[in-house]
Coordinates of C-alpha atoms in Angstrom, one line a residue:
M1 CA 21.9 -38.5 73.3
L2 CA 18.7 -36.6 72.0
N3 CA 18.6 -34.0 69.0
D4 CA 18.2 -30.9 69.4
L5 CA 14.9 -31.2 69.0
G6 CA 15.0 -33.1 72.4
L7 CA 11.6 -35.8 73.1
L8 CA 10.3 -35.4 69.6
Q9 CA 12.8 -36.7 67.0
P10 CA 13.8 -40.4 67.2
L11 CA 16.7 -41.4 67.5
V12 CA 19.6 -42.1 65.3
T13 CA 20.4 -45.8 66.4
P14 CA 22.9 -48.1 66.3
T15 CA 23.3 -50.8 62.7
V16 CA 25.8 -53.8 64.4
K17 CA 27.6 -56.4 62.4
V18 CA 26.6 -60.0 64.4
H19 CA 28.7 -62.4 64.4
R20 CA 26.7 -65.7 65.8
L21 CA 23.7 -66.0 63.8
F22 CA 25.0 -67.6 60.9
D23 CA 28.6 -68.1 62.6
G24 CA 30.3 -70.7 59.5
Y25 CA 28.7 -68.6 56.6
D26 CA 30.6 -66.8 55.3
V27 CA 28.3 -63.7 55.3
D28 CA 28.4 -60.1 56.6
V29 CA 25.1 -59.1 58.9
Y30 CA 24.3 -56.2 60.3
A31 CA 21.5 -55.6 62.7
K32 CA 19.7 -52.0 63.1
L33 CA 18.5 -51.8 65.9
D34 CA 15.1 -49.8 66.4
L35 CA 14.6 -51.6 69.8
L36 CA 16.4 -49.0 71.4
Q37 CA 13.6 -45.7 70.5
L38 CA 12.3 -44.3 72.9
A39 CA 9.0 -46.2 72.1
G40 CA 10.5 -49.3 71.7
S41 CA 10.0 -49.9 67.5
T42 CA 10.9 -48.1 64.1
K43 CA 7.6 -47.3 64.5
E44 CA 8.7 -44.0 66.8
R45 CA 10.0 -42.7 62.6
T46 CA 6.4 -43.4 61.6
A47 CA 4.7 -41.7 64.5
N48 CA 7.1 -38.8 64.5
G49 CA 6.3 -37.9 60.7
L50 CA 2.4 -38.2 60.5
I51 CA 2.9 -35.8 62.9
E52 CA 5.0 -33.7 62.1
E53 CA 3.0 -34.1 58.2
L54 CA -0.2 -33.0 60.3
L55 CA 1.1 -30.2 62.2
G56 CA 3.0 -28.6 59.0
S57 CA -0.5 -28.5 57.2
A58 CA -2.7 -27.7 59.6
A59 CA -5.3 -30.5 59.9
L60 CA -3.9 -30.9 62.9
Q61 CA -4.6 -28.0 65.7
P62 CA -2.2 -27.9 68.3
G63 CA -4.0 -29.7 71.6
G64 CA -6.3 -31.6 69.2
M65 CA -7.1 -35.3 68.8
V66 CA -5.3 -38.7 66.6
I67 CA -7.2 -41.2 65.6
E68 CA -5.7 -44.6 64.3
S69 CA -6.1 -47.7 63.1
T70 CA -3.3 -49.8 65.4
S71 CA -2.4 -53.5 66.4
G72 CA 0.5 -52.1 68.6
N73 CA 3.8 -50.4 68.1
L74 CA 2.8 -47.0 66.3
G75 CA 0.0 -47.1 68.7
I76 CA 2.6 -47.1 72.0
A77 CA 4.6 -44.1 69.1
L78 CA 2.0 -41.8 68.9
A79 CA 0.5 -42.2 72.0
R80 CA 4.4 -41.4 73.2
Q81 CA 5.1 -38.6 70.5
C82 CA 1.2 -37.3 70.7
V83 CA 1.7 -36.5 75.3
V84 CA 4.8 -34.5 74.7
R85 CA 3.1 -32.3 71.5
G86 CA 0.4 -31.5 74.1
L87 CA -2.3 -33.5 72.0
R88 CA -5.0 -36.1 72.6
F89 CA -4.6 -39.6 71.7
T90 CA -7.1 -42.1 70.3
A91 CA -5.7 -45.3 69.6
V92 CA -8.7 -48.5 68.0
V93 CA -7.5 -51.8 68.2
D94 CA -8.7 -55.2 67.8
E95 CA -8.9 -58.5 69.9
N96 CA -5.7 -59.2 68.8
A97 CA -3.5 -57.1 70.9
N98 CA -0.6 -57.5 72.6
P99 CA -2.7 -57.0 76.5
L100 CA 1.2 -55.2 77.3
A101 CA 1.0 -52.9 74.4
L102 CA -2.5 -51.2 75.5
E103 CA -1.3 -51.0 79.1
L104 CA 2.0 -49.0 77.0
M105 CA -0.7 -47.0 75.3
E106 CA -3.2 -46.2 78.2
A107 CA 0.9 -45.1 80.6
Y108 CA 1.0 -42.2 78.1
G109 CA -2.1 -40.6 78.5
A110 CA -3.6 -42.2 75.1
R111 CA -7.0 -43.6 75.4
V112 CA -7.9 -47.4 73.7
D113 CA -10.9 -48.2 72.2
L114 CA -11.0 -52.1 71.5
V115 CA -13.0 -53.3 68.5
R116 CA -14.0 -56.4 68.5
T117 CA -13.5 -59.5 65.2
P118 CA -15.9 -59.1 63.1
A119 CA -18.7 -62.1 61.4
D120 CA -16.1 -61.8 58.4
G121 CA -12.7 -62.0 61.0
N122 CA -11.5 -59.4 58.7
K123 CA -9.5 -56.6 62.7
L124 CA -8.4 -54.2 60.5
A125 CA -11.6 -53.4 58.4
A126 CA -13.3 -53.2 61.6
R127 CA -10.9 -50.6 63.0
R128 CA -10.5 -49.1 59.9
R129 CA -14.5 -48.5 60.0
R130 CA -14.6 -47.6 63.7
V131 CA -11.8 -45.2 63.4
S132 CA -14.0 -43.7 60.6
E133 CA -16.4 -43.2 62.9
L134 CA -14.8 -42.0 66.1
L135 CA -13.4 -38.8 63.7
A136 CA -17.1 -37.5 62.6
T137 CA -18.4 -37.3 66.2
N138 CA -14.9 -36.0 67.3
P139 CA -14.9 -33.1 65.2
G140 CA -10.9 -31.2 64.8
S141 CA -10.0 -34.5 64.6
V142 CA -7.8 -36.4 62.9
T143 CA -6.0 -39.8 61.5
T144 CA -2.3 -39.9 61.3
N145 CA -3.9 -42.6 58.3
Q146 CA -0.3 -45.2 58.9
Y147 CA -1.4 -47.2 55.7
G148 CA -1.8 -44.3 52.3
S149 CA 0.1 -41.5 54.8
L150 CA 3.2 -40.5 51.7
A151 CA 4.8 -39.1 55.4
N152 CA 5.5 -42.7 56.7
P153 CA 7.6 -44.2 53.9
R154 CA 9.2 -40.6 54.0
A155 CA 10.2 -41.0 57.2
H156 CA 12.0 -43.6 56.1
F157 CA 13.9 -42.5 53.7
E158 CA 14.9 -39.9 55.1
T159 CA 16.1 -41.3 58.9
T160 CA 16.3 -45.6 58.6
M161 CA 18.1 -46.4 55.3
P162 CA 20.6 -43.6 55.1
E163 CA 21.4 -45.2 59.9
I164 CA 21.2 -47.9 58.0
I165 CA 24.1 -47.4 55.0
A166 CA 26.1 -45.3 57.0
G167 CA 26.3 -48.2 60.2
S168 CA 27.2 -51.2 57.8
G169 CA 28.9 -49.2 55.0
G170 CA 27.4 -49.8 52.5
N171 CA 27.5 -52.3 49.6
L172 CA 24.3 -54.0 50.8
D173 CA 23.5 -57.1 49.0
Y174 CA 20.3 -57.6 50.7
L175 CA 18.2 -55.6 53.4
F176 CA 15.1 -57.5 55.3
V177 CA 11.7 -55.9 56.9
A178 CA 9.1 -57.0 57.5
T179 CA 6.1 -55.8 56.6
S180 CA 2.3 -54.7 57.6
T181 CA 1.6 -51.3 56.5
T182 CA 5.0 -51.4 53.9
G183 CA 6.1 -47.9 54.9
T184 CA 9.2 -49.2 55.9
L185 CA 9.7 -51.2 52.9
L186 CA 8.4 -48.2 49.9
G187 CA 10.6 -45.5 52.1
C188 CA 13.6 -48.3 52.1
Q189 CA 12.8 -49.1 48.7
Q190 CA 13.7 -45.4 47.5
Y191 CA 16.0 -44.5 48.6
V192 CA 17.6 -47.8 46.7
R193 CA 15.9 -46.5 43.9
E194 CA 16.9 -43.0 44.1
H195 CA 20.7 -43.1 45.5
G196 CA 21.2 -46.3 42.8
L197 CA 22.1 -49.0 45.2
K198 CA 22.7 -53.1 44.0
T199 CA 21.0 -53.1 47.7
K200 CA 17.3 -56.6 47.7
I201 CA 14.8 -55.4 49.5
V202 CA 13.3 -58.4 50.6
A203 CA 9.9 -58.1 52.6
V204 CA 8.8 -60.8 55.0
D205 CA 5.2 -60.9 55.7
S206 CA 3.0 -63.5 57.7
V207 CA 1.9 -66.5 56.6
G208 CA -2.4 -65.6 56.3
S209 CA -2.4 -62.1 55.6
V210 CA -2.3 -60.4 52.2
L211 CA 0.1 -58.4 50.9
F212 CA 2.0 -59.3 47.8
G213 CA -0.6 -62.2 46.7
G214 CA -1.0 -64.1 49.8
Q215 CA -3.8 -65.7 50.8
E216 CA -5.7 -64.6 53.3
G217 CA -6.1 -66.2 56.7
T218 CA -5.9 -66.9 60.9
R219 CA -2.7 -64.4 62.1
R220 CA -2.5 -64.1 65.7
L221 CA 1.0 -62.1 66.2
P222 CA 0.6 -58.8 65.6
G223 CA 2.5 -56.5 64.1
L224 CA 3.3 -58.2 61.5
G225 CA 0.8 -58.4 58.1
A226 CA -2.4 -57.7 57.0
G227 CA -5.9 -58.6 56.0
I228 CA -7.2 -56.0 53.6
L229 CA -4.1 -54.0 51.2
P230 CA -2.9 -50.5 52.5
E231 CA -2.6 -48.1 50.1
L232 CA 0.8 -48.2 50.2
A233 CA 1.3 -51.3 49.2
A234 CA 0.6 -49.8 45.2
S235 CA 3.4 -48.8 45.2
A236 CA 6.2 -51.7 47.2
E237 CA 8.2 -53.5 45.3
P238 CA 10.3 -56.0 47.0
D239 CA 12.4 -57.7 45.2
L240 CA 12.3 -60.8 47.2
V241 CA 9.1 -62.2 49.8
F242 CA 8.8 -64.2 52.0
Q243 CA 5.7 -65.4 53.6
I244 CA 6.8 -66.7 57.3
Q245 CA 4.7 -69.3 59.2
E246 CA 4.1 -68.2 63.1
I247 CA 5.8 -71.8 64.8
D248 CA 8.8 -69.6 63.1
M249 CA 8.4 -66.7 63.9
V250 CA 9.1 -67.3 68.0
R251 CA 12.1 -70.0 67.3
G252 CA 13.2 -67.1 65.1
C253 CA 13.3 -64.5 68.0
R254 CA 15.0 -67.4 70.6
R255 CA 17.7 -67.7 68.0
L256 CA 18.4 -64.6 68.0
A257 CA 18.4 -63.8 71.8
H258 CA 20.2 -66.5 72.4
S259 CA 22.4 -66.0 69.1
E260 CA 22.7 -62.4 70.1
G261 CA 21.2 -61.6 73.1
I262 CA 18.9 -59.7 71.4
L263 CA 15.3 -60.2 72.5
A264 CA 13.4 -59.0 69.2
G265 CA 9.3 -59.3 68.7
A266 CA 7.6 -61.7 66.4
S267 CA 8.8 -59.2 63.0
T268 CA 11.9 -59.8 63.8
G269 CA 12.3 -63.1 64.3
A270 CA 9.5 -63.2 61.1
I271 CA 13.1 -61.8 59.7
V272 CA 15.3 -64.4 61.5
A273 CA 13.3 -67.4 59.5
A274 CA 13.4 -66.0 55.9
M275 CA 17.1 -65.2 56.4
D276 CA 17.8 -69.0 57.7
T277 CA 16.1 -70.2 54.0
L278 CA 18.4 -67.9 51.7
V279 CA 22.2 -67.8 53.8
P280 CA 22.1 -70.8 52.9
N281 CA 22.3 -70.3 49.1
L282 CA 24.0 -67.3 48.5
K283 CA 27.7 -66.9 47.4
A284 CA 30.9 -65.7 50.1
G285 CA 31.2 -62.8 51.3
T286 CA 27.7 -61.2 50.9
R287 CA 26.6 -58.6 52.9
L288 CA 22.9 -58.7 54.3
A289 CA 20.8 -56.3 57.0
F290 CA 18.8 -56.2 59.0
M291 CA 15.6 -54.4 60.7
V292 CA 15.3 -55.4 64.3
H293 CA 11.4 -53.7 64.5
D294 CA 10.7 -54.6 68.1
S295 CA 11.8 -55.5 71.8
G296 CA 10.1 -58.5 73.2
V297 CA 9.5 -57.8 76.0
P298 CA 5.8 -56.5 75.1
Y299 CA 6.0 -61.1 73.9
L300 CA 6.8 -62.2 77.1
Q301 CA 3.6 -64.0 77.6
S302 CA 3.4 -65.3 73.8
V303 CA 7.0 -65.2 71.9
Y304 CA 8.4 -65.6 75.1
N305 CA 6.3 -67.8 76.8
D306 CA 5.9 -71.6 75.8
E307 CA 2.4 -72.6 77.6
W308 CA 1.1 -69.8 74.9
V309 CA 2.8 -71.1 72.1
R310 CA 2.4 -74.8 72.6
S311 CA -1.8 -74.1 73.6
T312 CA -1.5 -71.0 70.7
L313 CA -0.4 -72.5 67.9
N314 CA 0.0 -76.1 69.0
A315 CA 4.0 -76.5 68.0
E316 CA 6.9 -77.5 70.2
P317 CA 8.8 -73.7 70.4
A318 CA 11.8 -75.3 70.4
G319 CA 12.3 -77.4 67.0
D320 CA 15.2 -78.2 65.2
Q321 CA 12.8 -78.2 61.8
E322 CA 14.0 -75.8 58.3
P323 CA 11.8 -72.8 58.5
R324 CA 8.4 -73.1 55.8
A325 CA 8.3 -70.3 54.7
D326 CA 7.7 -69.6 50.6
L327 CA 9.7 -67.1 48.5
T328 CA 8.3 -65.3 45.9
I329 CA 11.1 -64.2 43.0
N330 CA 9.9 -61.0 41.8
T331 CA 11.0 -60.2 37.5
R332 CA 13.1 -57.3 38.8
S333 CA 16.2 -60.3 40.2
N334 CA 17.2 -63.1 41.3
P335 CA 18.8 -64.0 44.6

């Protein structure tokens, strides 16, 4: 059911208990189903918060233009938010972007500006440079700056984390969040600290991402990790950090689909792989929650396509191998 502001505000999505994913372990696991947002991902919350901030400050005028660098989900959400507010939107994307995500943005009326991979291979830096160029040549245009705007984590402080606590009954021991701008993680972290909760925040990142001390490398699945440190990351202090191989993201996605009937994107598959590593070491009665950040539909031709996995990741989609997650334990706490 839509709230009083109709199509502008993000939906309150369910947090549900899942039973089959870790059958055999005495743990309670809850999934936050943000793939049910109108734009298909938790970025609906981010997009709304970013635009509300700009409109409230008068930096963005009615009928104005929004320009943002995006790997997919935020672009879809911004395209939807802009069209229902009468705003114009340009999405700056790179060659790693999901083709279906680009089609979805254009279906909402967005303009897509594709940036070719630079010689140094840093796609995110190239996208951000292009945003600056477009701002300079389009007077009155603004960027939502998902990488540094405090409206990004605020959206998750005010909506995501309270909904997770309400839906799970609280008293969570761990919350698993995939990271890119670190906005979702930071908002949840701030909520935990302000309310004195015992919940440990687990950051799930990609091998090849520079977040949390990672080494830059090739990443082929969008929506997880970063090639340069976003400004928000300076305040992000997760209790645990997992870096996940892309083949394990694929296997995590498929395991979630086959066990719980939840078709999710690559970042959620990474979370499943991280939980696979941690859950066997947890004491009985541990309570966990995880974000289902987005729908798996845009990933049907990649994550869920056997030939794509074999040709792009040089691995078999199915496998009995243990997840090869690298775990970092911050000094604030231990599992």
